[in-house]
Amino acid sequence: MAAAGKGPLAGVRVVELAGIGPGPFAAMLLADLGADVVRVDRPGGAGLNIDPAYDITNRNKRSVLLDLKSPEGPAAVLDLVGRAHILIEGYRPGVAERLGIGPDECLARNPRLVYGRMTGWGQEGPLADRAGHDIAYIAITGALGMIGRPDEPPAIPANLLGDYAGGSLYLVIGVLAALQHARTAGRGQVVDAAIVDGTAHLTAMIHGMMAAGGWQDRRGANLLDGGCPFYGTYETADGGHMAVGPLEQRFYDEFVRLLGIADEAPARKDFERWGELRATVAARFKQRTRDEWTAVFQDSDACVAPVLSLREAPAHPHLAARATFTDHGGITQPSPAPRFSVTPGAVTRPPAQPGADTAEVARDWDVPRLADQPLQEDR
């Protein structure tokens, strides 16, 4: 089955050189939006350490298997590049060049190509050649240091903040902007998407607030980092938690009324009594279960929501009504986002199995060399 071609990026061809983390997620997002993404897997694998059938970041893609260390592999990649609009790679600086599939070779084959490079540290700088992971990238940008309680080590936000927000999403923005330029100017270019750059960019508002004196450069002391008693999480009687965020006065008034503390809570602008206000709110939340408090606040503008687990989230009434999650191939997973009124995206294919689509891609992209590549078992 050929790529479905649904979504606003239908007709855009993407070559993804297999890796892990932000590169595959970025390519998945392009595929969700309708691009025909061909993932170049290599013998031995380069994905998550799980069964490829469950690697959702490879959904809506097709896979070919190429040994990039053989004479034939890079030549086949360049054949694909000749038919592509975008290439995504996540190697350390210099690796693609040593393989013969760096920007110079690829742009020589296809001058309109957008060559997207996904790294943690970027293509240059003192750390460019060093290994790293999300936690280190967000650490040096100041983002990690903002998260958590002031009397505890910084809290680790999985790998969502660096790899995916600061990395994948900035890579997608970059390659789509460069694709627009290529279509108008007739010339491709290299996009250097570094997680450190993207994550630092995400903190723009905070830097402005800090310069204006509205943000303290320490954890748990500010309006949005847990320092404020009406912007945080509170434990319930059953060990669950509620997320509280009524920052505006009218929402706060509704919050304290429904919580039942309107007559005893200290004034919200009395900063000296914020500790007392926090204790009052915490004690009240401990009197009922998470589901009971959810029922209290669900039809209000108090800006309160239950803290759900990953398995619980798909069943939330609002998310269920919007089909924010979908079931495909027996796997519950997030639906494509954002949404489009004319060209909606969809999950049309399960996670690509390494090499399973080689013959199909060779035919659809008119790259005969692919069909001559040995299978993994032959190497």
mmCIF file of C-alpha atoms in Angstrom:
data_model
loop_
_atom_site.group_PDB
_atom_site.id
_atom_site.type_symbol
_atom_site.label_atom_id
_atom_site.label_comp_id
_atom_site.label_asym_id
_atom_site.label_seq_id
_atom_site.Cartn_x
_atom_site.Cartn_y
_atom_site.Cartn_z
ATOM 1 C CA MET A 1 0.000 0.000 0.000
ATOM 2 C CA ALA A 2 1.456 3.352 -1.044
ATOM 3 C CA ALA A 3 1.590 6.296 1.328
ATOM 4 C CA ALA A 4 -1.937 7.644 1.820
ATOM 5 C CA GLY A 5 -1.030 11.259 1.104
ATOM 6 C CA LYS A 6 -3.636 12.760 3.425
ATOM 7 C CA GLY A 7 -3.072 16.040 5.187
ATOM 8 C CA PRO A 8 -1.671 19.455 4.224
ATOM 9 C CA LEU A 9 1.774 18.026 3.405
ATOM 10 C CA ALA A 10 0.464 15.520 0.835
ATOM 11 C CA GLY A 11 2.964 15.343 -1.988
ATOM 12 C CA VAL A 12 5.985 16.290 0.149
ATOM 13 C CA ARG A 13 8.656 13.600 0.176
ATOM 14 C CA VAL A 14 10.892 13.181 3.214
ATOM 15 C CA VAL A 15 13.947 10.996 3.717
ATOM 16 C CA GLU A 16 14.638 10.207 7.372
ATOM 17 C CA LEU A 17 17.997 8.701 8.282
ATOM 18 C CA ALA A 18 17.135 6.422 11.199
ATOM 19 C CA GLY A 19 17.987 7.545 14.709
ATOM 20 C CA ILE A 20 16.294 7.836 18.081
ATOM 21 C CA GLY A 21 14.485 10.589 19.951
ATOM 22 C CA PRO A 22 13.734 13.959 18.369
ATOM 23 C CA GLY A 23 14.542 13.078 14.740
ATOM 24 C CA PRO A 24 12.007 10.247 14.451
ATOM 25 C CA PHE A 25 9.379 12.304 16.292
ATOM 26 C CA ALA A 26 9.849 15.202 13.891
ATOM 27 C CA ALA A 27 9.535 12.849 10.936
ATOM 28 C CA MET A 28 6.396 11.326 12.494
ATOM 29 C CA LEU A 29 4.858 14.779 12.768
ATOM 30 C CA LEU A 30 5.555 15.419 9.081
ATOM 31 C CA ALA A 31 4.087 12.013 8.236
ATOM 32 C CA ASP A 32 1.008 12.698 10.369
ATOM 33 C CA LEU A 33 0.485 15.849 8.295
ATOM 34 C CA GLY A 34 0.519 13.854 5.080
ATOM 35 C CA ALA A 35 4.156 13.810 3.967
ATOM 36 C CA ASP A 36 5.481 10.632 2.362
ATOM 37 C CA VAL A 37 8.240 9.782 4.847
ATOM 38 C CA VAL A 38 10.733 7.066 3.978
ATOM 39 C CA ARG A 39 12.848 6.006 6.940
ATOM 40 C CA VAL A 40 16.266 4.636 6.041
ATOM 41 C CA ASP A 41 16.898 1.926 8.617
ATOM 42 C CA ARG A 42 20.232 0.215 8.923
ATOM 43 C CA PRO A 43 21.171 -3.383 9.722
ATOM 44 C CA GLY A 44 21.121 -3.896 13.481
ATOM 45 C CA GLY A 45 18.539 -1.181 14.049
ATOM 46 C CA ALA A 46 18.623 2.375 15.320
ATOM 47 C CA GLY A 47 15.273 2.715 17.034
ATOM 48 C CA LEU A 48 13.980 2.429 20.566
ATOM 49 C CA ASN A 49 14.899 -0.687 22.502
ATOM 50 C CA ILE A 50 11.386 -2.077 22.037
ATOM 51 C CA ASP A 51 9.562 -4.176 19.476
ATOM 52 C CA PRO A 52 9.407 -1.932 16.347
ATOM 53 C CA ALA A 53 5.691 -2.718 16.114
ATOM 54 C CA TYR A 54 5.152 -0.489 19.176
ATOM 55 C CA ASP A 55 7.398 2.412 18.164
ATOM 56 C CA ILE A 56 4.644 4.934 17.500
ATOM 57 C CA THR A 57 7.153 7.559 16.361
ATOM 58 C CA ASN A 58 7.500 5.460 13.192
ATOM 59 C CA ARG A 59 3.794 5.428 12.337
ATOM 60 C CA ASN A 60 2.630 6.704 8.941
ATOM 61 C CA LYS A 61 6.105 6.053 7.501
ATOM 62 C CA ARG A 62 7.659 3.505 5.196
ATOM 63 C CA SER A 63 11.027 1.871 5.779
ATOM 64 C CA VAL A 64 13.882 0.768 3.555
ATOM 65 C CA LEU A 65 16.927 -1.082 4.853
ATOM 66 C CA LEU A 66 20.333 0.210 3.755
ATOM 67 C CA ASP A 67 23.850 -0.405 5.004
ATOM 68 C CA LEU A 68 25.345 3.077 4.874
ATOM 69 C CA LYS A 69 28.841 1.660 5.392
ATOM 70 C CA SER A 70 28.648 -0.314 2.168
ATOM 71 C CA PRO A 71 29.389 1.223 -1.257
ATOM 72 C CA GLU A 72 25.793 0.749 -2.355
ATOM 73 C CA GLY A 73 24.050 2.269 0.680
ATOM 74 C CA PRO A 74 25.035 5.938 0.343
ATOM 75 C CA ALA A 75 24.419 5.807 -3.401
ATOM 76 C CA ALA A 76 20.883 4.587 -2.757
ATOM 77 C CA VAL A 77 20.332 7.392 -0.226
ATOM 78 C CA LEU A 78 21.439 9.932 -2.814
ATOM 79 C CA ASP A 79 18.988 8.420 -5.290
ATOM 80 C CA LEU A 80 16.225 8.960 -2.743
ATOM 81 C CA VAL A 81 17.492 12.481 -2.093
ATOM 82 C CA GLY A 82 17.140 13.216 -5.779
ATOM 83 C CA ARG A 83 13.411 12.583 -5.433
ATOM 84 C CA ALA A 84 12.908 14.216 -2.023
ATOM 85 C CA HIS A 85 12.015 17.647 -0.716
ATOM 86 C CA ILE A 86 13.370 17.206 2.831
ATOM 87 C CA LEU A 87 16.041 15.060 4.506
ATOM 88 C CA ILE A 88 16.294 14.622 8.277
ATOM 89 C CA GLU A 89 19.366 13.263 10.043
ATOM 90 C CA GLY A 90 20.376 13.187 13.691
ATOM 91 C CA TYR A 91 24.021 12.127 13.609
ATOM 92 C CA ARG A 92 26.861 13.795 15.449
ATOM 93 C CA PRO A 93 28.543 16.525 13.391
ATOM 94 C CA GLY A 94 30.687 15.081 10.599
ATOM 95 C CA VAL A 95 29.171 11.577 10.537
ATOM 96 C CA ALA A 96 26.928 12.171 7.529
ATOM 97 C CA GLU A 97 29.855 13.759 5.703
ATOM 98 C CA ARG A 98 32.054 10.721 6.372
ATOM 99 C CA LEU A 99 29.317 8.463 5.025
ATOM 100 C CA GLY A 100 29.133 10.491 1.833
ATOM 101 C CA ILE A 101 25.607 11.783 2.448
ATOM 102 C CA GLY A 102 26.349 15.161 3.991
ATOM 103 C CA PRO A 103 24.866 18.459 2.837
ATOM 104 C CA ASP A 104 27.373 19.005 0.034
ATOM 105 C CA GLU A 105 26.677 15.646 -1.598
ATOM 106 C CA CYS A 106 22.928 15.858 -1.099
ATOM 107 C CA LEU A 107 22.545 19.428 -2.323
ATOM 108 C CA ALA A 108 24.728 18.633 -5.322
ATOM 109 C CA ARG A 109 22.263 15.872 -6.201
ATOM 110 C CA ASN A 110 19.195 18.006 -5.419
ATOM 111 C CA PRO A 111 19.842 21.792 -5.127
ATOM 112 C CA ARG A 112 16.290 22.418 -3.850
ATOM 113 C CA LEU A 113 16.623 19.956 -0.960
ATOM 114 C CA VAL A 114 16.021 21.053 2.624
ATOM 115 C CA TYR A 115 18.647 19.265 4.733
ATOM 116 C CA GLY A 116 17.450 19.122 8.360
ATOM 117 C CA ARG A 117 20.052 18.380 11.038
ATOM 118 C CA MET A 118 18.837 17.394 14.513
ATOM 119 C CA THR A 119 21.369 17.444 17.341
ATOM 120 C CA GLY A 120 21.520 18.301 21.011
ATOM 121 C CA TRP A 121 24.473 20.681 20.985
ATOM 122 C CA GLY A 122 24.353 21.963 17.391
ATOM 123 C CA GLN A 123 26.799 21.711 14.511
ATOM 124 C CA GLU A 124 29.496 23.815 16.164
ATOM 125 C CA GLY A 125 30.620 24.980 19.602
ATOM 126 C CA PRO A 126 32.822 23.436 22.319
ATOM 127 C CA LEU A 127 30.333 20.619 23.028
ATOM 128 C CA ALA A 128 29.292 19.862 19.453
ATOM 129 C CA ASP A 129 31.172 16.554 19.310
ATOM 130 C CA ARG A 130 30.190 15.374 22.780
ATOM 131 C CA ALA A 131 27.521 12.810 23.629
ATOM 132 C CA GLY A 132 24.456 14.027 25.460
ATOM 133 C CA HIS A 133 20.807 13.547 26.287
ATOM 134 C CA ASP A 134 17.790 15.723 26.948
ATOM 135 C CA ILE A 135 18.592 16.282 30.625
ATOM 136 C CA ALA A 136 21.983 17.840 29.859
ATOM 137 C CA TYR A 137 20.672 20.022 27.046
ATOM 138 C CA ILE A 138 17.914 21.550 29.152
ATOM 139 C CA ALA A 139 20.260 21.854 32.126
ATOM 140 C CA ILE A 140 22.643 24.334 30.508
ATOM 141 C CA THR A 141 19.829 26.486 29.080
ATOM 142 C CA GLY A 142 18.425 27.268 32.522
ATOM 143 C CA ALA A 143 15.144 25.492 31.766
ATOM 144 C CA LEU A 144 15.740 22.489 34.033
ATOM 145 C CA GLY A 145 16.769 24.706 36.920
ATOM 146 C CA MET A 146 13.346 26.364 36.920
ATOM 147 C CA ILE A 147 11.384 23.154 37.494
ATOM 148 C CA GLY A 148 10.664 21.711 40.926
ATOM 149 C CA ARG A 149 10.437 22.685 44.562
ATOM 150 C CA PRO A 150 13.010 25.098 45.961
ATOM 151 C CA ASP A 151 14.147 22.680 48.667
ATOM 152 C CA GLU A 152 14.526 19.706 46.300
ATOM 153 C CA PRO A 153 16.628 18.931 43.217
ATOM 154 C CA PRO A 154 15.163 20.075 39.880
ATOM 155 C CA ALA A 155 12.310 17.867 38.664
ATOM 156 C CA ILE A 156 12.925 15.936 35.440
ATOM 157 C CA PRO A 157 10.179 16.488 32.802
ATOM 158 C CA ALA A 158 10.818 13.130 31.051
ATOM 159 C CA ASN A 159 12.329 14.076 27.672
ATOM 160 C CA LEU A 160 9.416 16.238 26.569
ATOM 161 C CA LEU A 161 10.963 19.666 27.114
ATOM 162 C CA GLY A 162 14.291 19.183 25.337
ATOM 163 C CA ASP A 163 14.010 16.383 22.798
ATOM 164 C CA TYR A 164 10.509 17.120 21.591
ATOM 165 C CA ALA A 165 9.624 20.751 22.405
ATOM 166 C CA GLY A 166 13.085 22.276 21.992
ATOM 167 C CA GLY A 167 14.204 19.768 19.386
ATOM 168 C CA SER A 168 11.589 18.085 17.197
ATOM 169 C CA LEU A 169 9.169 20.986 16.965
ATOM 170 C CA TYR A 170 11.899 23.473 16.096
ATOM 171 C CA LEU A 171 13.258 21.106 13.451
ATOM 172 C CA VAL A 172 9.788 20.826 11.899
ATOM 173 C CA ILE A 173 9.319 24.608 11.944
ATOM 174 C CA GLY A 174 12.756 24.998 10.382
ATOM 175 C CA VAL A 175 12.386 22.501 7.560
ATOM 176 C CA LEU A 176 8.906 23.734 6.644
ATOM 177 C CA ALA A 177 10.119 27.354 6.578
ATOM 178 C CA ALA A 178 13.086 26.307 4.441
ATOM 179 C CA LEU A 179 10.761 24.309 2.183
ATOM 180 C CA GLN A 180 8.707 27.449 1.584
ATOM 181 C CA HIS A 181 11.905 29.335 0.749
ATOM 182 C CA ALA A 182 13.017 26.573 -1.627
ATOM 183 C CA ARG A 183 9.699 26.759 -3.449
ATOM 184 C CA THR A 184 9.895 30.519 -3.899
ATOM 185 C CA ALA A 185 13.647 30.989 -4.376
ATOM 186 C CA GLY A 186 14.438 27.646 -6.034
ATOM 187 C CA ARG A 187 17.279 26.915 -3.619
ATOM 188 C CA GLY A 188 17.551 24.511 -0.714
ATOM 189 C CA GLN A 189 19.559 24.948 2.464
ATOM 190 C CA VAL A 190 20.732 23.327 5.678
ATOM 191 C CA VAL A 191 18.654 23.684 8.853
ATOM 192 C CA ASP A 192 20.718 23.360 12.056
ATOM 193 C CA ALA A 193 18.177 22.465 14.760
ATOM 194 C CA ALA A 194 19.946 22.189 18.115
ATOM 195 C CA ILE A 195 18.006 21.254 21.230
ATOM 196 C CA VAL A 196 19.961 23.801 23.266
ATOM 197 C CA ASP A 197 18.878 26.561 20.875
ATOM 198 C CA GLY A 198 15.221 25.546 20.808
ATOM 199 C CA THR A 199 14.975 25.074 24.560
ATOM 200 C CA ALA A 200 16.624 28.418 25.206
ATOM 201 C CA HIS A 201 14.149 29.993 22.774
ATOM 202 C CA LEU A 202 11.263 28.537 24.791
ATOM 203 C CA THR A 203 12.383 30.590 27.799
ATOM 204 C CA ALA A 204 12.023 33.925 25.959
ATOM 205 C CA MET A 205 9.077 35.169 28.018
ATOM 206 C CA ILE A 206 10.795 34.267 31.287
ATOM 207 C CA HIS A 207 13.923 36.206 30.315
ATOM 208 C CA GLY A 208 11.747 39.225 29.600
ATOM 209 C CA MET A 209 10.013 38.919 32.951
ATOM 210 C CA MET A 210 13.353 38.541 34.722
ATOM 211 C CA ALA A 211 14.744 41.663 33.023
ATOM 212 C CA ALA A 212 11.644 43.575 34.112
ATOM 213 C CA GLY A 213 12.008 42.418 37.708
ATOM 214 C CA GLY A 214 8.961 40.162 37.564
ATOM 215 C CA TRP A 215 10.794 36.843 37.847
ATOM 216 C CA GLN A 216 13.333 35.706 40.422
ATOM 217 C CA ASP A 217 16.207 33.597 39.127
ATOM 218 C CA ARG A 218 15.542 30.780 41.575
ATOM 219 C CA ARG A 219 13.255 27.779 41.616
ATOM 220 C CA GLY A 220 9.828 27.777 43.229
ATOM 221 C CA ALA A 221 9.666 31.506 43.887
ATOM 222 C CA ASN A 222 7.566 32.767 41.002
ATOM 223 C CA LEU A 223 4.035 32.897 39.657
ATOM 224 C CA LEU A 224 4.347 29.988 37.240
ATOM 225 C CA ASP A 225 6.946 27.712 38.826
ATOM 226 C CA GLY A 226 5.149 26.522 41.943
ATOM 227 C CA GLY A 227 5.966 29.507 44.090
ATOM 228 C CA CYS A 228 2.382 30.739 43.908
ATOM 229 C CA PRO A 229 -0.156 28.857 46.099
ATOM 230 C CA PHE A 230 -2.878 29.152 43.447
ATOM 231 C CA TYR A 231 -0.743 27.769 40.632
ATOM 232 C CA GLY A 232 0.385 24.277 41.539
ATOM 233 C CA THR A 233 -0.702 20.762 42.465
ATOM 234 C CA TYR A 234 -2.343 19.447 45.618
ATOM 235 C CA GLU A 235 -2.774 15.935 46.975
ATOM 236 C CA THR A 236 -6.255 14.550 47.542
ATOM 237 C CA ALA A 237 -7.601 12.128 50.136
ATOM 238 C CA ASP A 238 -6.949 9.079 47.955
ATOM 239 C CA GLY A 239 -3.379 9.999 47.023
ATOM 240 C CA GLY A 240 -4.348 11.600 43.725
ATOM 241 C CA HIS A 241 -3.612 15.183 42.776
ATOM 242 C CA MET A 242 -5.440 18.224 41.441
ATOM 243 C CA ALA A 243 -3.837 20.904 39.251
ATOM 244 C CA VAL A 244 -4.791 24.428 40.286
ATOM 245 C CA GLY A 245 -4.301 27.564 38.181
ATOM 246 C CA PRO A 246 -6.844 30.370 38.787
ATOM 247 C CA LEU A 247 -4.448 33.254 38.213
ATOM 248 C CA GLU A 248 -7.087 35.871 37.356
ATOM 249 C CA GLN A 249 -9.125 37.361 40.203
ATOM 250 C CA ARG A 250 -12.539 36.266 38.921
ATOM 251 C CA PHE A 251 -11.347 32.695 38.459
ATOM 252 C CA TYR A 252 -9.692 32.738 41.878
ATOM 253 C CA ASP A 253 -12.925 33.914 43.504
ATOM 254 C CA GLU A 254 -14.744 30.959 42.005
ATOM 255 C CA PHE A 255 -11.936 28.627 43.065
ATOM 256 C CA VAL A 256 -11.998 29.544 46.762
ATOM 257 C CA ARG A 257 -15.812 29.490 46.778
ATOM 258 C CA LEU A 258 -16.027 25.972 45.350
ATOM 259 C CA LEU A 259 -13.142 24.783 47.501
ATOM 260 C CA GLY A 260 -15.045 26.068 50.523
ATOM 261 C CA ILE A 261 -12.369 28.373 51.920
ATOM 262 C CA ALA A 262 -13.646 31.789 50.810
ATOM 263 C CA ASP A 263 -14.186 32.944 54.386
ATOM 264 C CA GLU A 264 -10.899 31.699 55.832
ATOM 265 C CA ALA A 265 -8.306 32.062 53.081
ATOM 266 C CA PRO A 266 -5.819 34.936 53.415
ATOM 267 C CA ALA A 267 -6.002 37.586 50.692
ATOM 268 C CA ARG A 268 -4.315 36.347 47.534
ATOM 269 C CA LYS A 269 -2.198 39.492 47.196
ATOM 270 C CA ASP A 270 -0.859 39.229 50.724
ATOM 271 C CA PHE A 271 2.468 37.668 49.721
ATOM 272 C CA GLU A 272 3.608 37.432 53.337
ATOM 273 C CA ARG A 273 0.774 34.959 53.985
ATOM 274 C CA TRP A 274 1.180 32.812 50.879
ATOM 275 C CA GLY A 275 2.513 29.990 53.047
ATOM 276 C CA GLU A 276 -0.643 30.115 55.139
ATOM 277 C CA LEU A 277 -2.806 30.197 52.005
ATOM 278 C CA ARG A 278 -0.991 27.171 50.603
ATOM 279 C CA ALA A 279 -1.532 25.217 53.817
ATOM 280 C CA THR A 280 -5.232 26.103 53.842
ATOM 281 C CA VAL A 281 -5.701 24.960 50.247
ATOM 282 C CA ALA A 282 -3.707 21.773 50.856
ATOM 283 C CA ALA A 283 -5.697 20.844 53.964
ATOM 284 C CA ARG A 284 -8.988 21.317 52.140
ATOM 285 C CA PHE A 285 -7.994 19.180 49.145
ATOM 286 C CA LYS A 286 -7.012 16.365 51.525
ATOM 287 C CA GLN A 287 -10.616 16.087 52.653
ATOM 288 C CA ARG A 288 -11.950 14.587 49.419
ATOM 289 C CA THR A 289 -10.811 12.206 46.686
ATOM 290 C CA ARG A 290 -9.572 13.275 43.291
ATOM 291 C CA ASP A 291 -12.812 12.176 41.605
ATOM 292 C CA GLU A 292 -14.907 14.049 44.140
ATOM 293 C CA TRP A 293 -12.980 17.266 43.574
ATOM 294 C CA THR A 294 -13.170 16.729 39.811
ATOM 295 C CA ALA A 295 -16.950 16.654 40.091
ATOM 296 C CA VAL A 296 -16.926 19.852 42.161
ATOM 297 C CA PHE A 297 -14.893 21.845 39.632
ATOM 298 C CA GLN A 298 -15.795 20.274 36.274
ATOM 299 C CA ASP A 299 -18.463 22.816 35.262
ATOM 300 C CA SER A 300 -16.665 25.882 36.594
ATOM 301 C CA ASP A 301 -14.131 28.483 35.431
ATOM 302 C CA ALA A 302 -11.971 27.873 38.490
ATOM 303 C CA CYS A 303 -9.132 26.502 36.324
ATOM 304 C CA VAL A 304 -8.818 23.224 38.244
ATOM 305 C CA ALA A 305 -8.231 19.811 36.663
ATOM 306 C CA PRO A 306 -7.380 16.300 37.853
ATOM 307 C CA VAL A 307 -3.819 15.096 37.306
ATOM 308 C CA LEU A 308 -4.263 11.965 35.187
ATOM 309 C CA SER A 309 -1.849 9.193 34.329
ATOM 310 C CA LEU A 310 -0.957 8.293 30.744
ATOM 311 C CA ARG A 311 -3.360 5.343 30.834
ATOM 312 C CA GLU A 312 -6.153 7.453 32.303
ATOM 313 C CA ALA A 313 -5.878 10.399 29.933
ATOM 314 C CA PRO A 314 -7.591 8.895 26.838
ATOM 315 C CA ALA A 315 -10.788 8.289 28.837
ATOM 316 C CA HIS A 316 -11.161 11.890 30.006
ATOM 317 C CA PRO A 317 -14.553 13.095 28.674
ATOM 318 C CA HIS A 318 -13.134 16.154 26.918
ATOM 319 C CA LEU A 319 -10.297 14.264 25.244
ATOM 320 C CA ALA A 320 -12.642 11.446 24.300
ATOM 321 C CA ALA A 321 -15.110 13.903 22.740
ATOM 322 C CA ARG A 322 -12.335 15.478 20.677
ATOM 323 C CA ALA A 323 -10.774 12.116 19.781
ATOM 324 C CA THR A 324 -7.463 13.455 21.081
ATOM 325 C CA PHE A 325 -6.356 9.829 21.298
ATOM 326 C CA THR A 326 -7.003 7.113 18.776
ATOM 327 C CA ASP A 327 -6.671 3.331 18.601
ATOM 328 C CA HIS A 328 -4.784 2.016 15.608
ATOM 329 C CA GLY A 329 -3.407 -1.462 15.219
ATOM 330 C CA GLY A 330 -4.314 -2.260 18.805
ATOM 331 C CA ILE A 331 -2.264 0.636 20.224
ATOM 332 C CA THR A 332 -3.853 3.608 21.973
ATOM 333 C CA GLN A 333 -1.907 6.678 20.878
ATOM 334 C CA PRO A 334 -2.217 10.443 20.450
ATOM 335 C CA SER A 335 -4.044 11.534 17.315
ATOM 336 C CA PRO A 336 -2.256 13.772 14.800
ATOM 337 C CA ALA A 337 -2.108 17.442 15.802
ATOM 338 C CA PRO A 338 -2.847 20.211 15.028
ATOM 339 C CA ARG A 339 -6.140 19.908 13.147
ATOM 340 C CA PHE A 340 -7.019 21.200 9.708
ATOM 341 C CA SER A 341 -10.488 22.002 8.377
ATOM 342 C CA VAL A 342 -9.771 21.057 4.750
ATOM 343 C CA THR A 343 -6.812 18.671 4.852
ATOM 344 C CA PRO A 344 -7.027 16.693 8.107
ATOM 345 C CA GLY A 345 -4.203 14.364 9.063
ATOM 346 C CA ALA A 346 -4.799 10.776 10.093
ATOM 347 C CA VAL A 347 -3.076 7.652 11.342
ATOM 348 C CA THR A 348 -3.083 5.465 8.253
ATOM 349 C CA ARG A 349 -0.171 3.101 8.771
ATOM 350 C CA PRO A 350 1.221 1.250 11.801
ATOM 351 C CA PRO A 351 4.852 1.739 12.870
ATOM 352 C CA ALA A 352 7.131 0.962 9.959
ATOM 353 C CA GLN A 353 8.999 -2.320 10.193
ATOM 354 C CA PRO A 354 12.671 -2.012 9.220
ATOM 355 C CA GLY A 355 13.067 -2.740 5.506
ATOM 356 C CA ALA A 356 9.503 -3.889 4.979
ATOM 357 C CA ASP A 357 8.696 -1.299 2.307
ATOM 358 C CA THR A 358 11.862 -1.364 0.218
ATOM 359 C CA ALA A 359 10.285 -2.733 -2.960
ATOM 360 C CA GLU A 360 7.253 -0.472 -2.627
ATOM 361 C CA VAL A 361 9.365 2.665 -2.193
ATOM 362 C CA ALA A 362 11.644 1.659 -5.072
ATOM 363 C CA ARG A 363 8.579 1.559 -7.285
ATOM 364 C CA ASP A 364 6.776 4.651 -5.993
ATOM 365 C CA TRP A 365 9.839 6.902 -5.891
ATOM 366 C CA ASP A 366 11.307 5.380 -9.087
ATOM 367 C CA VAL A 367 14.583 4.423 -7.419
ATOM 368 C CA PRO A 368 15.545 1.070 -8.981
ATOM 369 C CA ARG A 369 18.779 0.860 -6.991
ATOM 370 C CA LEU A 370 16.757 0.207 -3.827
ATOM 371 C CA ALA A 371 15.399 -3.036 -5.207
ATOM 372 C CA ASP A 372 18.948 -4.338 -5.589
ATOM 373 C CA GLN A 373 19.908 -3.822 -1.950
ATOM 374 C CA PRO A 374 20.636 -7.016 0.031
ATOM 375 C CA LEU A 375 18.286 -7.760 2.925
ATOM 376 C CA GLN A 376 19.554 -7.553 6.497
ATOM 377 C CA GLU A 377 19.727 -11.326 6.724
ATOM 378 C CA ASP A 378 22.232 -11.406 3.833
ATOM 379 C CA ARG A 379 24.810 -9.199 5.543
#
